[in-house]
Amino acid sequence: MVDDSGVDELLRQWTSERAQDAELQETNELKAAWLAEATLATPSIPAPRGHSGPATGGGLLAGEDADPAYLAAMRRRLPGVPDSLLAAAASWWQLIGDLAEAEQWWDAGISPLDQRALEYRAAGLRPADLSRRLGPLTVLEHLRRGSAPAWCVARLQRQRRDIA
């Protein structure tokens, strides 16, 4: 797993909250019973472009469904993490696109539980950019220290102009 103490702490906090909260368990049981009785269809959103998989069924992705391919890939990288947390994270990673791109982000140093890749991608960063150096630090190190993704993109563009 990627060495990111913030993600590890979030996982510990999430696990301890879920293990101790009897009220949440009761709420989830009531929710499940109500949804089982409901006759209305589950709201859905269009699947991201380039996304394919058995969970899409007809081109729509149900609100809380996660692609089994994402879940399997995340289980390989994060053994022992609760399935509910993996399913929540997988549903966000599906927004990036296909599994291959998500794995590129993971291989570049972003944890599968870290959703900041969506922000990084929106700013114009690619997985290959995370290992590039900006001064003494890599882009990923700058991001982990709190630098804005837009700042990193601007520095990379200036660096490319200087080389050309």
Short mmCIF file of C-alpha atoms in Angstrom, two decimals:
data_model
loop_
_atom_site.label_atom_id
_atom_site.label_comp_id
_atom_site.label_asym_id
_atom_site.label_seq_id
_atom_site.Cartn_x
_atom_site.Cartn_y
_atom_site.Cartn_z
CA MET A 1 0.00 0.00 0.00
CA VAL A 2 1.15 3.53 -0.62
CA ASP A 3 2.80 5.17 2.36
CA ASP A 4 0.40 7.97 3.24
CA SER A 5 -0.29 8.36 6.96
CA GLY A 6 -3.37 10.51 6.27
CA VAL A 7 -5.06 7.68 4.41
CA ASP A 8 -4.06 5.15 7.10
CA GLU A 9 -5.45 7.40 9.83
CA LEU A 10 -8.69 7.91 7.90
CA LEU A 11 -9.03 4.14 7.52
CA ARG A 12 -8.46 3.58 11.27
CA GLN A 13 -10.96 6.29 12.18
CA TRP A 14 -13.56 5.01 9.73
CA THR A 15 -13.17 1.41 10.94
CA SER A 16 -13.45 2.36 14.62
CA GLU A 17 -16.53 4.51 14.01
CA ARG A 18 -18.27 1.75 12.10
CA ALA A 19 -17.39 -0.94 14.64
CA GLN A 20 -18.78 0.98 17.64
CA ASP A 21 -21.85 2.72 16.29
CA ALA A 22 -24.94 0.62 17.11
CA GLU A 23 -27.24 3.48 16.07
CA LEU A 24 -25.70 3.50 12.59
CA GLN A 25 -26.20 -0.26 12.32
CA GLU A 26 -29.86 0.12 13.25
CA THR A 27 -30.23 2.97 10.75
CA ASN A 28 -28.68 0.86 8.01
CA GLU A 29 -31.01 -2.06 8.83
CA LEU A 30 -34.05 0.24 8.64
CA LYS A 31 -32.78 1.74 5.40
CA ALA A 32 -32.27 -1.72 3.88
CA ALA A 33 -35.77 -2.81 4.94
CA TRP A 34 -37.32 0.37 3.56
CA LEU A 35 -35.45 0.05 0.26
CA ALA A 36 -36.53 -3.58 -0.04
CA GLU A 37 -40.15 -2.48 0.29
CA ALA A 38 -39.84 0.53 -1.99
CA THR A 39 -41.38 0.13 -5.41
CA LEU A 40 -39.54 3.04 -7.02
CA ALA A 41 -36.41 2.46 -9.07
CA THR A 42 -33.03 3.38 -7.63
CA PRO A 43 -31.82 6.78 -8.92
CA SER A 44 -28.90 6.42 -11.28
CA ILE A 45 -26.34 8.50 -13.08
CA PRO A 46 -24.80 7.97 -16.52
CA ALA A 47 -21.61 5.91 -16.47
CA PRO A 48 -18.37 7.76 -17.29
CA ARG A 49 -17.16 7.68 -20.87
CA GLY A 50 -14.96 4.73 -21.65
CA HIS A 51 -16.36 2.83 -18.67
CA SER A 52 -17.54 -0.65 -19.25
CA GLY A 53 -18.33 -3.54 -17.01
CA PRO A 54 -21.11 -5.74 -15.79
CA ALA A 55 -22.32 -3.22 -13.20
CA THR A 56 -23.30 -0.70 -15.83
CA GLY A 57 -26.23 -2.74 -17.20
CA GLY A 58 -27.83 -0.57 -19.85
CA GLY A 59 -25.38 2.32 -19.56
CA LEU A 60 -26.45 3.49 -16.12
CA LEU A 61 -24.59 3.13 -12.87
CA ALA A 62 -26.79 2.74 -9.81
CA GLY A 63 -26.16 5.25 -7.05
CA GLU A 64 -24.33 2.93 -4.65
CA ASP A 65 -23.17 0.15 -7.01
CA ALA A 66 -19.49 -0.36 -7.65
CA ASP A 67 -17.97 -2.18 -10.59
CA PRO A 68 -16.78 -5.63 -9.41
CA ALA A 69 -13.55 -5.17 -11.41
CA TYR A 70 -12.70 -2.07 -9.35
CA LEU A 71 -13.52 -3.87 -6.12
CA ALA A 72 -11.34 -6.85 -7.04
CA ALA A 73 -8.41 -4.60 -7.98
CA MET A 74 -8.76 -2.61 -4.77
CA ARG A 75 -8.98 -5.79 -2.65
CA ARG A 76 -5.67 -6.95 -4.17
CA ARG A 77 -4.02 -3.65 -3.23
CA LEU A 78 -5.73 -3.20 0.15
CA PRO A 79 -6.29 -6.58 1.79
CA GLY A 80 -8.19 -6.42 5.03
CA VAL A 81 -10.06 -3.18 4.28
CA PRO A 82 -13.83 -3.44 4.90
CA ASP A 83 -15.86 -4.10 1.76
CA SER A 84 -18.18 -1.15 2.44
CA LEU A 85 -15.22 1.25 2.43
CA LEU A 86 -13.83 -0.31 -0.75
CA ALA A 87 -17.23 -0.05 -2.44
CA ALA A 88 -17.51 3.63 -1.53
CA ALA A 89 -13.99 4.35 -2.80
CA ALA A 90 -14.55 2.29 -5.96
CA SER A 91 -17.66 4.29 -6.81
CA TRP A 92 -15.54 7.46 -6.76
CA TRP A 93 -12.70 5.92 -8.77
CA GLN A 94 -15.20 4.93 -11.45
CA LEU A 95 -15.62 8.67 -12.08
CA ILE A 96 -12.03 8.83 -13.33
CA GLY A 97 -12.77 6.38 -16.10
CA ASP A 98 -11.60 2.89 -16.73
CA LEU A 99 -9.76 0.62 -14.34
CA ALA A 100 -6.48 0.92 -16.26
CA GLU A 101 -6.29 4.66 -15.60
CA ALA A 102 -7.19 4.20 -11.94
CA GLU A 103 -4.39 1.64 -11.61
CA GLN A 104 -1.96 4.12 -13.20
CA TRP A 105 -2.84 6.60 -10.43
CA TRP A 106 -2.38 3.89 -7.80
CA ASP A 107 0.98 2.82 -9.28
CA ALA A 108 2.09 6.47 -9.33
CA GLY A 109 1.67 6.70 -5.56
CA ILE A 110 -1.97 7.55 -4.89
CA SER A 111 -3.71 5.15 -2.53
CA PRO A 112 -6.93 3.53 -3.82
CA LEU A 113 -8.65 5.10 -0.81
CA ASP A 114 -7.39 8.59 -1.70
CA GLN A 115 -9.95 10.46 -3.81
CA ARG A 116 -7.71 13.49 -4.40
CA ALA A 117 -6.78 12.04 -7.80
CA LEU A 118 -10.09 13.43 -9.07
CA GLU A 119 -8.94 16.93 -8.10
CA TYR A 120 -5.46 16.35 -9.53
CA ARG A 121 -6.89 15.10 -12.81
CA ALA A 122 -9.29 18.05 -13.04
CA ALA A 123 -6.32 20.41 -12.61
CA GLY A 124 -4.55 18.78 -15.54
CA LEU A 125 -2.17 16.35 -13.86
CA ARG A 126 -1.58 12.86 -15.20
CA PRO A 127 -0.27 9.86 -13.27
CA ALA A 128 3.11 10.16 -15.02
CA ASP A 129 3.46 13.75 -13.76
CA LEU A 130 3.51 12.67 -10.10
CA SER A 131 7.07 11.36 -10.34
CA ARG A 132 8.43 14.46 -12.14
CA ARG A 133 10.68 16.70 -10.11
CA LEU A 134 9.91 20.31 -9.26
CA GLY A 135 13.05 21.43 -7.54
CA PRO A 136 14.14 19.05 -4.80
CA LEU A 137 10.71 17.37 -4.50
CA THR A 138 8.54 15.33 -6.83
CA VAL A 139 5.08 16.58 -7.78
CA LEU A 140 3.54 13.95 -5.48
CA GLU A 141 5.67 15.15 -2.56
CA HIS A 142 4.59 18.74 -3.25
CA LEU A 143 0.93 17.66 -3.29
CA ARG A 144 1.31 15.74 -0.02
CA ARG A 145 2.84 18.82 1.58
CA GLY A 146 -0.19 20.87 0.62
CA SER A 147 0.76 22.51 -2.67
CA ALA A 148 -2.19 23.25 -4.92
CA PRO A 149 -2.55 21.00 -7.97
CA ALA A 150 -2.92 24.09 -10.18
CA TRP A 151 0.45 25.36 -8.89
CA CYS A 152 2.10 22.05 -9.78
CA VAL A 153 0.55 22.11 -13.27
CA ALA A 154 1.80 25.68 -13.83
CA ARG A 155 5.32 24.72 -12.68
CA LEU A 156 5.33 21.67 -14.96
CA GLN A 157 4.24 23.79 -17.93
CA ARG A 158 6.95 26.36 -17.22
CA GLN A 159 9.49 23.55 -16.91
CA ARG A 160 8.41 22.15 -20.30
CA ARG A 161 8.68 25.62 -21.91
CA ASP A 162 12.16 26.11 -20.48
CA ILE A 163 13.30 22.78 -21.93
CA ALA A 164 11.89 23.62 -25.38
#
